[in-house]
Short mmCIF file of C-alpha atoms and ligand atoms in Angstrom, two decimals:
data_model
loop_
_atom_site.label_atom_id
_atom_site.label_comp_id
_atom_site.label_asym_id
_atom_site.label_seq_id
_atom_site.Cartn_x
_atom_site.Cartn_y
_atom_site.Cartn_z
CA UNK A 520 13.76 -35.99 -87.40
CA UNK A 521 15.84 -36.38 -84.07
CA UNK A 522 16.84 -33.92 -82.06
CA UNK A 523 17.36 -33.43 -78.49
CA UNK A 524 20.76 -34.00 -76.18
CA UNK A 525 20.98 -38.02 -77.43
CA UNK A 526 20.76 -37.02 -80.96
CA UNK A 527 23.73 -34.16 -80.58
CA UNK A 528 25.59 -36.62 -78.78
CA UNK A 529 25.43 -39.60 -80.79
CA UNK A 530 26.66 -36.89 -83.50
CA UNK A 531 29.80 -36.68 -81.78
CA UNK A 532 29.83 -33.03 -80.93
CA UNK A 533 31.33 -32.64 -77.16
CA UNK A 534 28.78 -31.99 -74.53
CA UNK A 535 29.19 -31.73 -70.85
CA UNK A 536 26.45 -32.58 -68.12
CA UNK A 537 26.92 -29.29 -67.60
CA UNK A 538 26.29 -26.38 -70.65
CA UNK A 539 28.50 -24.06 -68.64
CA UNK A 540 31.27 -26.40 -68.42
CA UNK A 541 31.66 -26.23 -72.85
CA UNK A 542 33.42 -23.54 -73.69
CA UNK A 543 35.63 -24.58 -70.91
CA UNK A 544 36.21 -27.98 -72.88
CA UNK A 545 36.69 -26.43 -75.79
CA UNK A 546 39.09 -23.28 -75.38
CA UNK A 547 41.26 -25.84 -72.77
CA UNK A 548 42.54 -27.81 -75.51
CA UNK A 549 43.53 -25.01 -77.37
CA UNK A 550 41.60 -25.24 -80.21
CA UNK A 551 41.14 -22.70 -82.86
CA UNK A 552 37.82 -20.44 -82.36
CA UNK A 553 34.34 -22.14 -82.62
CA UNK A 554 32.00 -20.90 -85.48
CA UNK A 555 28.59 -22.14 -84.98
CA UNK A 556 26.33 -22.16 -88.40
CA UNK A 557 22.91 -22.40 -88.04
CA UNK A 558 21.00 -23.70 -90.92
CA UNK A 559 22.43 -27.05 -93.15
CA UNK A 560 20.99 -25.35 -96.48
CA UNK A 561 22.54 -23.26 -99.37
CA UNK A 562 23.80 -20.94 -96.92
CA UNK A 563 24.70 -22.55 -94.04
CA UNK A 564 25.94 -25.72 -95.79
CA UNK A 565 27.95 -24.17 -97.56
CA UNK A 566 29.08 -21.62 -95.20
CA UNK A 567 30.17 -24.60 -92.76
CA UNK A 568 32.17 -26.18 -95.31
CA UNK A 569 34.02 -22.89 -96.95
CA UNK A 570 34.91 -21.93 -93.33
CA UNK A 571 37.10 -25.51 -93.10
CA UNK A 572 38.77 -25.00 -96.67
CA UNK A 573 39.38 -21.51 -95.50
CA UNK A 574 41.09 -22.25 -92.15
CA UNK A 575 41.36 -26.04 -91.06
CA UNK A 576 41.83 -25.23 -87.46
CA UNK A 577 38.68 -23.35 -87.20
CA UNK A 578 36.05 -25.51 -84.95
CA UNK A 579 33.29 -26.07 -87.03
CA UNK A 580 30.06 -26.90 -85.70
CA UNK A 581 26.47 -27.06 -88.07
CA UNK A 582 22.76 -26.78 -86.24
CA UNK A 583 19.81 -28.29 -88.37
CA UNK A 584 17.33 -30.37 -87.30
CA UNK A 585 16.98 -32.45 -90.38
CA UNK A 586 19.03 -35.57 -91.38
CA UNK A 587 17.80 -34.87 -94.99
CA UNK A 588 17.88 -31.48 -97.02
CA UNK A 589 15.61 -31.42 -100.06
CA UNK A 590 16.44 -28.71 -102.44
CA UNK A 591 13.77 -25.84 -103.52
CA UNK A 592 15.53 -25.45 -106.96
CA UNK A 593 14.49 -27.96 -109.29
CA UNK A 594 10.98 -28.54 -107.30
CA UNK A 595 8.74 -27.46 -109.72
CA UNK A 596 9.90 -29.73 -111.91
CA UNK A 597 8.20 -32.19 -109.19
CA UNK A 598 5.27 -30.76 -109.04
CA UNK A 599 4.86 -30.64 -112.30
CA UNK A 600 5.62 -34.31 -112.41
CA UNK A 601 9.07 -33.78 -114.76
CA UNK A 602 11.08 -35.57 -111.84
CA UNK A 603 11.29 -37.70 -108.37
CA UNK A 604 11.15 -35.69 -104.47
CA UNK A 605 14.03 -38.37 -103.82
CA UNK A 606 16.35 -36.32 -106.44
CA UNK A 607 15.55 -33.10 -104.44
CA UNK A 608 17.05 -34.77 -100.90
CA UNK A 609 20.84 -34.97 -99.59
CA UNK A 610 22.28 -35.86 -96.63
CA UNK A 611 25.14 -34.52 -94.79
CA UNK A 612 27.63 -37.58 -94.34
CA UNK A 613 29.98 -35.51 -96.48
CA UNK A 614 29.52 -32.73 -94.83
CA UNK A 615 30.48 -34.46 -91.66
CA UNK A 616 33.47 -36.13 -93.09
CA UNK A 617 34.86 -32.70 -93.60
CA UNK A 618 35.49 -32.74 -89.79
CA UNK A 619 32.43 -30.67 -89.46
CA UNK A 620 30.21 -31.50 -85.93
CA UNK A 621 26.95 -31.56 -86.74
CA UNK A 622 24.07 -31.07 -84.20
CA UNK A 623 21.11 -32.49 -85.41
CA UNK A 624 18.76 -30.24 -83.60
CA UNK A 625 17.20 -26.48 -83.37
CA UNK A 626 18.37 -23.89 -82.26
CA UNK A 627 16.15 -21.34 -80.58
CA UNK A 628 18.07 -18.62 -78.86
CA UNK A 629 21.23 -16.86 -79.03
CA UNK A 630 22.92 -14.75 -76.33
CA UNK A 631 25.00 -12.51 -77.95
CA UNK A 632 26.90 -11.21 -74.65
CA UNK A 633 27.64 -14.46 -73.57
CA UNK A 634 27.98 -15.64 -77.11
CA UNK A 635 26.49 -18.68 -77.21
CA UNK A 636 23.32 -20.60 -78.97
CA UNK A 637 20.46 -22.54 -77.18
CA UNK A 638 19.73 -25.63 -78.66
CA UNK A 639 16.57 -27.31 -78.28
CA UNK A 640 17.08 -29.17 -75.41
CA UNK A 641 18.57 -26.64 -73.39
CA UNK A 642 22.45 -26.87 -74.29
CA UNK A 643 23.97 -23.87 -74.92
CA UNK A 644 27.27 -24.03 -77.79
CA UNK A 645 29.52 -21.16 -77.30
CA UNK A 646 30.43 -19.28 -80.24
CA UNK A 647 33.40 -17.10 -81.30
CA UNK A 648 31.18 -15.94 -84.46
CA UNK A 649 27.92 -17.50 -85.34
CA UNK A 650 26.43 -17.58 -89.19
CA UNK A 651 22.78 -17.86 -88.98
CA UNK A 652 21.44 -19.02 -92.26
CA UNK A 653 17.89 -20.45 -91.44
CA UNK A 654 16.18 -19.70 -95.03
CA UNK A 655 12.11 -18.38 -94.55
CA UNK A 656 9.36 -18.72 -92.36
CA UNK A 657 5.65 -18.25 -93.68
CA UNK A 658 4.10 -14.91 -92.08
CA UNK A 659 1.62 -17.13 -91.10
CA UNK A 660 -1.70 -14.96 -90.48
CA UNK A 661 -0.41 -12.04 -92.73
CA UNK A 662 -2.85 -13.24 -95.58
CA UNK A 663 -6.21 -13.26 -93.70
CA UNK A 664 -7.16 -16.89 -93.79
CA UNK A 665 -4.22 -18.52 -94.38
CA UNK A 666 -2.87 -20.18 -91.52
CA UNK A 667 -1.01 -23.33 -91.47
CA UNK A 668 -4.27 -25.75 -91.48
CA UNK A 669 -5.17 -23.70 -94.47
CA UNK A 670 -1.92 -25.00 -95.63
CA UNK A 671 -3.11 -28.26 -95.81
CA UNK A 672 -5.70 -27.69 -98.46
CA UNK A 673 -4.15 -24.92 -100.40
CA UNK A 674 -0.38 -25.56 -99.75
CA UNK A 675 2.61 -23.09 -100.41
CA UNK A 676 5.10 -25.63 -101.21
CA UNK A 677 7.53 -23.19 -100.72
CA UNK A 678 9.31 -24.74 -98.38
CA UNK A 679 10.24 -28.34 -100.51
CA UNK A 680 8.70 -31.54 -99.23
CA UNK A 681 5.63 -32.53 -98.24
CA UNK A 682 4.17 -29.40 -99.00
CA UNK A 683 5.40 -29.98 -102.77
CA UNK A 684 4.14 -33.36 -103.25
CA UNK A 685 0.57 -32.66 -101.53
CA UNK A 686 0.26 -29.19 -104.68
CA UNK A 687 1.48 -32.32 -106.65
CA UNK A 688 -1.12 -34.90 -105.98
CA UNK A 689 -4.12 -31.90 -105.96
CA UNK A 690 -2.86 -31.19 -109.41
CA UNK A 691 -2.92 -35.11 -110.32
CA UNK A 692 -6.46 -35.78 -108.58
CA UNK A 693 -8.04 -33.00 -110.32
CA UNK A 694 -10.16 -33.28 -113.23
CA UNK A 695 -9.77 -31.82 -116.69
CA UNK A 696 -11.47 -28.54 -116.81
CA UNK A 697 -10.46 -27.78 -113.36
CA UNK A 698 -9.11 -24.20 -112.62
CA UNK A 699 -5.54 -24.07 -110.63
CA UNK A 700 -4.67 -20.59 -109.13
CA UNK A 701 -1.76 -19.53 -108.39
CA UNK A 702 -1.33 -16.56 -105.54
CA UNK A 703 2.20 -14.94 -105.93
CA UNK A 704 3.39 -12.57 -102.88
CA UNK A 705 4.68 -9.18 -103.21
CA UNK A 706 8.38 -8.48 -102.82
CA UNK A 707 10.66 -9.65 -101.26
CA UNK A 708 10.11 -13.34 -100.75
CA UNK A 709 12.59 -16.51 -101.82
CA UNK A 710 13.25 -17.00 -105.29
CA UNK A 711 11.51 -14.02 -107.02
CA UNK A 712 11.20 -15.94 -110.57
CA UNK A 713 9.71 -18.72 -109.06
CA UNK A 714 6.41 -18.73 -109.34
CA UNK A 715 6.29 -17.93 -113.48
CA UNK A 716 8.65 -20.96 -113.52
CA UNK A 717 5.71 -22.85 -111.36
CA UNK A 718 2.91 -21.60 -113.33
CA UNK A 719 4.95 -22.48 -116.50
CA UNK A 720 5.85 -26.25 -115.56
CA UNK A 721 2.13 -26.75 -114.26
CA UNK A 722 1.28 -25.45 -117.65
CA UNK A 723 2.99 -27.80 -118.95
CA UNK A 724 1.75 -30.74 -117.35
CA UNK A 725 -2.16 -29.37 -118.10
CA UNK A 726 -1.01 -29.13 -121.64
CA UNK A 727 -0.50 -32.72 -122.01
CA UNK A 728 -2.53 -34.48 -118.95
CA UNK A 729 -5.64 -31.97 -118.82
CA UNK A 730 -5.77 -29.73 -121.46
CA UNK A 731 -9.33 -28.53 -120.98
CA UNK A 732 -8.13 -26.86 -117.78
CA UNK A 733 -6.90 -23.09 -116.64
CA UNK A 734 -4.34 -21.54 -115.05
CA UNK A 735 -4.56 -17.71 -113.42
CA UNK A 736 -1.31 -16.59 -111.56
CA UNK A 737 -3.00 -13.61 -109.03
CA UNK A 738 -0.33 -11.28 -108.60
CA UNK A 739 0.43 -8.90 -105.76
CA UNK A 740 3.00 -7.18 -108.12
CA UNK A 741 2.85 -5.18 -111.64
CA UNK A 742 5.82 -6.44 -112.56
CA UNK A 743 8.14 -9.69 -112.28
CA UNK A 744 11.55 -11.34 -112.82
CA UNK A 745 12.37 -12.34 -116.44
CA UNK A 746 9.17 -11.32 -117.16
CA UNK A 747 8.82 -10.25 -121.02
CA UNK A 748 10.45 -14.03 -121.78
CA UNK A 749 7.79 -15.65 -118.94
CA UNK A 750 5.23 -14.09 -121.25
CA UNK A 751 6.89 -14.00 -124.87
CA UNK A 752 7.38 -18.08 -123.63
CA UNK A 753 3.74 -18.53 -122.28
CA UNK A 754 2.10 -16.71 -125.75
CA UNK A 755 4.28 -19.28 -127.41
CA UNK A 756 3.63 -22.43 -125.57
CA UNK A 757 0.31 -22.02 -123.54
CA UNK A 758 -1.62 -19.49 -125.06
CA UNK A 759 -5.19 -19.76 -123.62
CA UNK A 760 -4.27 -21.47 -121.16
CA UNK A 761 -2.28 -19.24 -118.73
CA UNK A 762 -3.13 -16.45 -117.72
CA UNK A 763 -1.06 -13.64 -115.24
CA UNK A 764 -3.53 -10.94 -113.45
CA UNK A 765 -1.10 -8.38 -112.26
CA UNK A 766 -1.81 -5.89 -109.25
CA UNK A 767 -3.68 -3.37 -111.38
CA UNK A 768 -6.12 -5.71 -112.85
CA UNK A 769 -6.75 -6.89 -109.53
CA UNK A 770 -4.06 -9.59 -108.93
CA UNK A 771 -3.61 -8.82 -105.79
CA UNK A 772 -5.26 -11.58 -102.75
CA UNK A 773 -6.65 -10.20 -99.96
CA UNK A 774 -8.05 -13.19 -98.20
CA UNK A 775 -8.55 -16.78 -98.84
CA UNK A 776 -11.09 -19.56 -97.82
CA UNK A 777 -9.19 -22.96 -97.07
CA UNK A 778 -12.64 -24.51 -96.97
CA UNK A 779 -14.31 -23.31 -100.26
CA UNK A 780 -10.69 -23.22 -102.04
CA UNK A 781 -11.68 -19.41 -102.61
CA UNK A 782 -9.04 -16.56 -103.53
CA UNK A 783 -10.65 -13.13 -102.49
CA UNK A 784 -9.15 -10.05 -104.74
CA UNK A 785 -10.55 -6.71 -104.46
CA UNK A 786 -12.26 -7.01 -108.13
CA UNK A 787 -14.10 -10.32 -106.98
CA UNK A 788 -13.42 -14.03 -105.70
CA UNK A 789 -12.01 -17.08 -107.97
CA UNK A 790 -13.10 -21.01 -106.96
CA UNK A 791 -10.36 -22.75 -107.60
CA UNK A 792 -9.95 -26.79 -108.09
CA UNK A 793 -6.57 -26.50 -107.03
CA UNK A 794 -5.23 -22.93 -105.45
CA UNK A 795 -1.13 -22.54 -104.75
CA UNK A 796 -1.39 -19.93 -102.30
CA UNK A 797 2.75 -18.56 -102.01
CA UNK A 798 2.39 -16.39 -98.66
CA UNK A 799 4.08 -13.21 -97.53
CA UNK A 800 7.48 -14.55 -95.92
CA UNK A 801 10.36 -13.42 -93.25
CA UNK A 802 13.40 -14.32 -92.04
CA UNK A 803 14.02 -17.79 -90.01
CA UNK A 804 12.27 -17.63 -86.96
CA UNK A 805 15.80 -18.08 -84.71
CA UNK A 806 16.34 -14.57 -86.57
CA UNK A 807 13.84 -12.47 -84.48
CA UNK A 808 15.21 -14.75 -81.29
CA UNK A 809 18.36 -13.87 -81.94
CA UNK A 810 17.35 -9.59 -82.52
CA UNK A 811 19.28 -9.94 -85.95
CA UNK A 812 15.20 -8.93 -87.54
CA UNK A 813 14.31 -5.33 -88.02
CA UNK A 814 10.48 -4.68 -88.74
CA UNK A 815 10.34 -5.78 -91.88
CA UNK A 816 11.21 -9.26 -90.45
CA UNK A 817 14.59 -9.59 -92.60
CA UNK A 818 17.66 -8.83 -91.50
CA UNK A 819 19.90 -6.33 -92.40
CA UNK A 820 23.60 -7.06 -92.67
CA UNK A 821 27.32 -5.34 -93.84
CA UNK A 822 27.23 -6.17 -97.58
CA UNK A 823 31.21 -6.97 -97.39
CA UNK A 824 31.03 -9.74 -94.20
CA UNK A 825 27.18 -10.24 -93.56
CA UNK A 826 28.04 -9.25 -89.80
CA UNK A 827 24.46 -8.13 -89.05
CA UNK A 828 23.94 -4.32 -88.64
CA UNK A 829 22.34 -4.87 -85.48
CA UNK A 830 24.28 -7.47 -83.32
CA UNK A 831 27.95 -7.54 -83.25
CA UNK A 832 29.63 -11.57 -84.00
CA UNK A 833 26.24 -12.71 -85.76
CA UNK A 834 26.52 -13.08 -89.58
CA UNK A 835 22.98 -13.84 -91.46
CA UNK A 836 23.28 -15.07 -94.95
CA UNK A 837 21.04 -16.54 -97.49
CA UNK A 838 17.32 -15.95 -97.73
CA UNK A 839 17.25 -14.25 -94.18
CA UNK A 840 19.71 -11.30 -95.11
CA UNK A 841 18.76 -7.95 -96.80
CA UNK A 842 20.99 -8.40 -99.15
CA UNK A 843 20.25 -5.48 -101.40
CA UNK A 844 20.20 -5.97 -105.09
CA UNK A 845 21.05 -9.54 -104.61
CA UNK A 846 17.87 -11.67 -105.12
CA UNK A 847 17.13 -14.78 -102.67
CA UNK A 848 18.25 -17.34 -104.66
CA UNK A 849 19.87 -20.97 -103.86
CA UNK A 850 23.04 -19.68 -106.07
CA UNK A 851 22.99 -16.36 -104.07
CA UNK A 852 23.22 -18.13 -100.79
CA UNK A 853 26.12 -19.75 -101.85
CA UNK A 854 27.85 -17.04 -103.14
CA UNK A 855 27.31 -15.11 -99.64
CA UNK A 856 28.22 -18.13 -97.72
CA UNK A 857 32.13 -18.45 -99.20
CA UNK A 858 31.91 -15.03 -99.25
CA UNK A 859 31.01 -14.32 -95.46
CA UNK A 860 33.25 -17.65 -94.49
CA UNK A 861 36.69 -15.99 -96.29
CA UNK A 862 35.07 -12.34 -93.78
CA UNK A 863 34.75 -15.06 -90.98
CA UNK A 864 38.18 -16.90 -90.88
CA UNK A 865 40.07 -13.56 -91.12
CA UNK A 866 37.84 -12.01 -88.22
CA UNK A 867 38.80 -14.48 -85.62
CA UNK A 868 42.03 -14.43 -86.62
CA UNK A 869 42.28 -10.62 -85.88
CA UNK A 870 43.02 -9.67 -89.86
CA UNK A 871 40.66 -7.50 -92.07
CA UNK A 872 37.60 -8.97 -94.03
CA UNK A 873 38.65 -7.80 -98.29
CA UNK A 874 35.92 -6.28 -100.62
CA UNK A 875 33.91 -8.84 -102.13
CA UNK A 876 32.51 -9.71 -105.29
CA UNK A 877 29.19 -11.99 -105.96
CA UNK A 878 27.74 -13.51 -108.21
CA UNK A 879 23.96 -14.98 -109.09
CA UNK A 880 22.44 -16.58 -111.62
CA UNK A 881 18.66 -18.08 -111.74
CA UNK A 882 17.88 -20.12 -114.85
CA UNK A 883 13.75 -21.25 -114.67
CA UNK A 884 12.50 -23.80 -117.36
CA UNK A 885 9.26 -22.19 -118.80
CA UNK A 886 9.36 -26.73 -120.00
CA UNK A 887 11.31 -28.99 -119.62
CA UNK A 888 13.29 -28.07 -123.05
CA UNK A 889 13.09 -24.33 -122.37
CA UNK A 890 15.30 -22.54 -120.11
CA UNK A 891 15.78 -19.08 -119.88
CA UNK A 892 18.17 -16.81 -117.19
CA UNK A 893 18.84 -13.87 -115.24
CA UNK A 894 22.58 -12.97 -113.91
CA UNK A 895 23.96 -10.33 -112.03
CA UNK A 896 27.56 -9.62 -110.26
CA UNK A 897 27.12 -7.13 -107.39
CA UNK A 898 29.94 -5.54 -104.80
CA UNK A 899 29.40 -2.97 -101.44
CA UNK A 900 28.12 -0.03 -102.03
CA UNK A 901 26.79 2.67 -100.19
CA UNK A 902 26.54 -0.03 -96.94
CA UNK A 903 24.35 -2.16 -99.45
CA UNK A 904 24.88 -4.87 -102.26
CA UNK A 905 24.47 -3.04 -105.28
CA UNK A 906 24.71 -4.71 -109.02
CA UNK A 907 28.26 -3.83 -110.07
CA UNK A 908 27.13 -1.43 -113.68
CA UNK A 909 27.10 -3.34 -117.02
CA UNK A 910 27.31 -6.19 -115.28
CA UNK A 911 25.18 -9.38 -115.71
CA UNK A 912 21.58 -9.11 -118.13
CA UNK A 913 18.62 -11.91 -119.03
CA UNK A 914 18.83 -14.25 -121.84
CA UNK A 915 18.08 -12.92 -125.32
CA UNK A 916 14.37 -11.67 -125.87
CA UNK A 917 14.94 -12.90 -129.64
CA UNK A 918 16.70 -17.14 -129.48
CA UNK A 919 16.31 -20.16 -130.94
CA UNK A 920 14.61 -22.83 -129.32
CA UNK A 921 18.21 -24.51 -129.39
CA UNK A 922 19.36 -21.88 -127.21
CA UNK A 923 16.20 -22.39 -124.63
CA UNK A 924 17.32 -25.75 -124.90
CA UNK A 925 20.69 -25.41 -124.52
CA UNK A 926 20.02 -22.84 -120.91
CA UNK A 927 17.78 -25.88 -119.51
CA UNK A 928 20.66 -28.12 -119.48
CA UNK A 929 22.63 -25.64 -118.03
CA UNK A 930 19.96 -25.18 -115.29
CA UNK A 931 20.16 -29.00 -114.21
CA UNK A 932 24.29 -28.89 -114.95
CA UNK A 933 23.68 -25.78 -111.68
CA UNK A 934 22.13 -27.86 -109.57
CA UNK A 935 24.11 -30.78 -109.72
CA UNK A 936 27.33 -28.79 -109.15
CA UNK A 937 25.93 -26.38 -106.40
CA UNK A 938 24.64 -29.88 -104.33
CA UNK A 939 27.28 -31.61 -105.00
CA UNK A 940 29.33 -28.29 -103.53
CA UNK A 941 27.20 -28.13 -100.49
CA UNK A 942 26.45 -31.52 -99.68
CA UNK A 943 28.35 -33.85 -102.24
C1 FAD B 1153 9.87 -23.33 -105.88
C2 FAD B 1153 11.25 -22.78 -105.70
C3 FAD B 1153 12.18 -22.85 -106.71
C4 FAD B 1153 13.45 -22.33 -106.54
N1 FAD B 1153 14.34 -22.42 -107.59
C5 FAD B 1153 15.57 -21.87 -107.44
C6 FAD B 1153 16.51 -21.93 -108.51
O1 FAD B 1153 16.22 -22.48 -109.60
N2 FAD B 1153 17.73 -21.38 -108.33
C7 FAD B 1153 18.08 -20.78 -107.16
O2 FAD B 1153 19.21 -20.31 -107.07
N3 FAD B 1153 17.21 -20.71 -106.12
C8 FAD B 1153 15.98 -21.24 -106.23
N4 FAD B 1153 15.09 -21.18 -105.18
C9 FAD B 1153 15.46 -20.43 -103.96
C10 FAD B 1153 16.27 -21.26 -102.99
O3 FAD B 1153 15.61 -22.44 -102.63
C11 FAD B 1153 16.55 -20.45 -101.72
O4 FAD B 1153 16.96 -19.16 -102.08
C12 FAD B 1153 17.63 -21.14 -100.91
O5 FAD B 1153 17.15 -22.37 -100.44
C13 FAD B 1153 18.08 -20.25 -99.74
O6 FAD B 1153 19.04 -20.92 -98.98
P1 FAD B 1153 19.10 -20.75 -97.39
O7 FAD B 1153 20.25 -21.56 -96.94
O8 FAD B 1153 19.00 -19.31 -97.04
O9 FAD B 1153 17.73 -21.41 -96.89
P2 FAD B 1153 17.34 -22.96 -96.94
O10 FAD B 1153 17.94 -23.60 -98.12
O11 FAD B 1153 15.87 -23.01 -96.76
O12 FAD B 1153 18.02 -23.58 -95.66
C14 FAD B 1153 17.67 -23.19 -94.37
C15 FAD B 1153 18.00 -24.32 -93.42
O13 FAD B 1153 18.00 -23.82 -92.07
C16 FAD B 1153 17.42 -24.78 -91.23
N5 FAD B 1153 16.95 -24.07 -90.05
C17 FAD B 1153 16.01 -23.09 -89.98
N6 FAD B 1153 15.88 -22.64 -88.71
C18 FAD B 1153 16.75 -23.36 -87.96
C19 FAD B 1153 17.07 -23.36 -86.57
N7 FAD B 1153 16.45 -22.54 -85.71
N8 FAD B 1153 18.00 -24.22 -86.13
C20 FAD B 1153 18.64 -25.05 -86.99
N9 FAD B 1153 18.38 -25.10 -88.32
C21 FAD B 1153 17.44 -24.25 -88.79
C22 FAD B 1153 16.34 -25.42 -92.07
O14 FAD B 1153 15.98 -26.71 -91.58
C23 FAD B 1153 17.00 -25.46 -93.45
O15 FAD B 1153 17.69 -26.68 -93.66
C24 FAD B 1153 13.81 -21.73 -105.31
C25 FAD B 1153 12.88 -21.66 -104.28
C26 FAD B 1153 11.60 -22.18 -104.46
C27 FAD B 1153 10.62 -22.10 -103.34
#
């Protein structure tokens, strides 16, 4: 990772010796408004690159401190050792080549009178409108014990990379008979069917690999996403071996040990071989910088341009935004990010944002053979996204395995065409 003024520069975004002397640069040579996105993922990617197709003239520029993305969707699959880390990662040469600047740094504070960001090394990158789109950060401390050298032993992975190959190699190094535990976080957090989909692919791989072992997914909640075809799938295809302690039996974590690999519940403590430990989450850090956060660390937004409620000319989309019925989902973030970009290139031009309509979809594979789906379409209402009626539905409690078949190709059919929208 580079990041600091050399790295910007080399990127070919223009910089002065002086940060005050930019928007000077800039709005001199007559060029369209600036939108700075922060955040090269789902969101922001996207966002960056809808904003171009919508209005070539608009001065583009993306903040994110990595050269490489890799892609949450799909990384299960990893972990459960189905597929490769590498076909997770993108870069964003494409991204640049649509005339896009990229600033390959952080951004950690926005003045919203002056309307500009602070970069990491001091620059500051004046904005007409600014999309913030910065994903989660771990509430680290919110689970008593779990702090991020307690991620080290009992990782989240819920932020893809090393995190996902370390739950990876635990689950690889650990003997049959071993017991894996899986600690899922109340709502919201990112991707709300995504830990059944975890607990269904490491399933899987005990099934074959270490079939003497257990799996217990500790639940904060009574109740999940997709859940009667997680568990019609599970009774089907791991019976014995998984098993899903909701709230009321005493799901719910209340501290953890890093150094004994103990989950403490209030009905008694499991010793795990391997424990997943997903944490309560919030918005992107640059969120709360930026006062775009309310108290419950998301941030609220207008459900027709995700202008945030609280600072005028600051957009938040993706995992970051309340974004009321809408779940935080990869295909959600992309759907708000055309969606706010279309709000964004008629604001600076003076025009009014239109209504919108999205759309989401989240397939999980409960295998590699077996997908199954949830979709909604959802439209303003009431100053909220709420699911348009009659709309959407889950996949068929009662299908053929051809059709569970038939949904996990679509699933890896998604990701290929929402990467290669974002970053192909
Ligand atoms: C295990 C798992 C499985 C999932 N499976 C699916 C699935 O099948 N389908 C689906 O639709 N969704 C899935 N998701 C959810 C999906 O990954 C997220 O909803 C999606 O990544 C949200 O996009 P985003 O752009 O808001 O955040 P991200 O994709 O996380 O992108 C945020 C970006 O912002 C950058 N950033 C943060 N702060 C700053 C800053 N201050 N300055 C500059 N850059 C910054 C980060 O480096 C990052 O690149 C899954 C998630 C997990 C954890």
């Amino acid at each position: 990772m580079r990041t600091g003024r050399r790295a910007f520069l080399k990127l070919g975004v223009v910089a002065t010796a002086s940060a005050a002397c930019f928007p000077a640069r800039i709005f001199a040579q007559g060029a369209a408004p600036r939108v700075v996105v922060v955040g090269g993922g789902f969101a922001g990617g996207s966002c960056a690159r809808a904003l171009r197709q919508e209005d070539p003239r608009i001065a583009v520029t993306l903040v994110e401190p990595n050269a490489t993305f890799t892609a949450c969707p799909f990384s299960n699959s990893v972990i459960g050792g189905l597929r490769e880390l590498s076909a997770q990662q993108f870069t964003y040469d494409r991204v640049a080549a649509d005339g896009i600047a990229i600033a390959r740094t952080t951004a950690t504070a926005v003045d919203a009178q002056a309307r500009s960001v602070t970069l990491a090394d001091g620059t500051r990158l004046p904005y007409a409108r600014l999309v913030l789109a910065p994903g989660i950060d771990i509430r680290w401390g919110a689970l008593p014990g779990y702090d991020e050298a307690a991620a080290a032993r009992m990782p989240h992975a819920w932020r893809a990379g090393e995190q996902t190959l370390l739950l990876r190699r635990q689950l690889e190094a650990m003997p049959d008979g071993g017991l894996v535990v899986i600690a899922a976080p109340a709502n919201p957090f990112r991707c709300p069917p995504g830990p059944y989909e975890r607990a269904s692919l490491i399933a899987h791989y005990l099934k074959a690999k270490k079939p003497r072992s257990k799996l217990i997914v500790l639940d904060a909640k009574d109740a999940f996403s997709k859940q009667r075809l997680f568990q019609a799938a599970w009774a089907e295809l791991y019976p014995g071996l998984l098993e899903w302690v909701p709230l009321s039996k005493g799901g719910n974590v209340t501290s953890v040990d890093a150094a004994t690999l103990e989950l403490v519940t209030d009905f008694g403590r499991h010793k795990a071989a391997v424990a997943n430990v997903i944490p309560p989450q919030k918005a992107g850090r640059i969120a709360d910088a930026a006062g775009v956060a309310d108290r419950t660390g998301w941030c609220p937004i207008d459900p027709a341009t995700f202008e945030s409620k609280l600072v005028p000319g600051i957009h938040v989309i993706g995992d970051a935004a309340i974004a009321g019925a809408m779940p935080k989902s990869a295909f959600a973030a992309n759907s708000q990010a055309k969606t706010c970009a279309a709000a964004v290139a008629r604001l600076v031009t003076g025009a009014a944002p239109s209504t919108p309509k999205l759309i989401n979809t989240c397939y999980s594979l409960v295998a590699p053979d077996y997908g199954i789906s949830v979709a909604g379409v959802y439209a303003p209402s009431g100053g909220q996204l709420a699911e348009v009626p009659g709309s959407g539905g889950v996949s068929p409690a009662e299908a053929p395995r051809s059709t569970r078949a038939a949904e996990a190709i679509f699933a890896e059919a998604w990701f290929r065409t929402i990467t290669a929208e974002v970053f192909g």
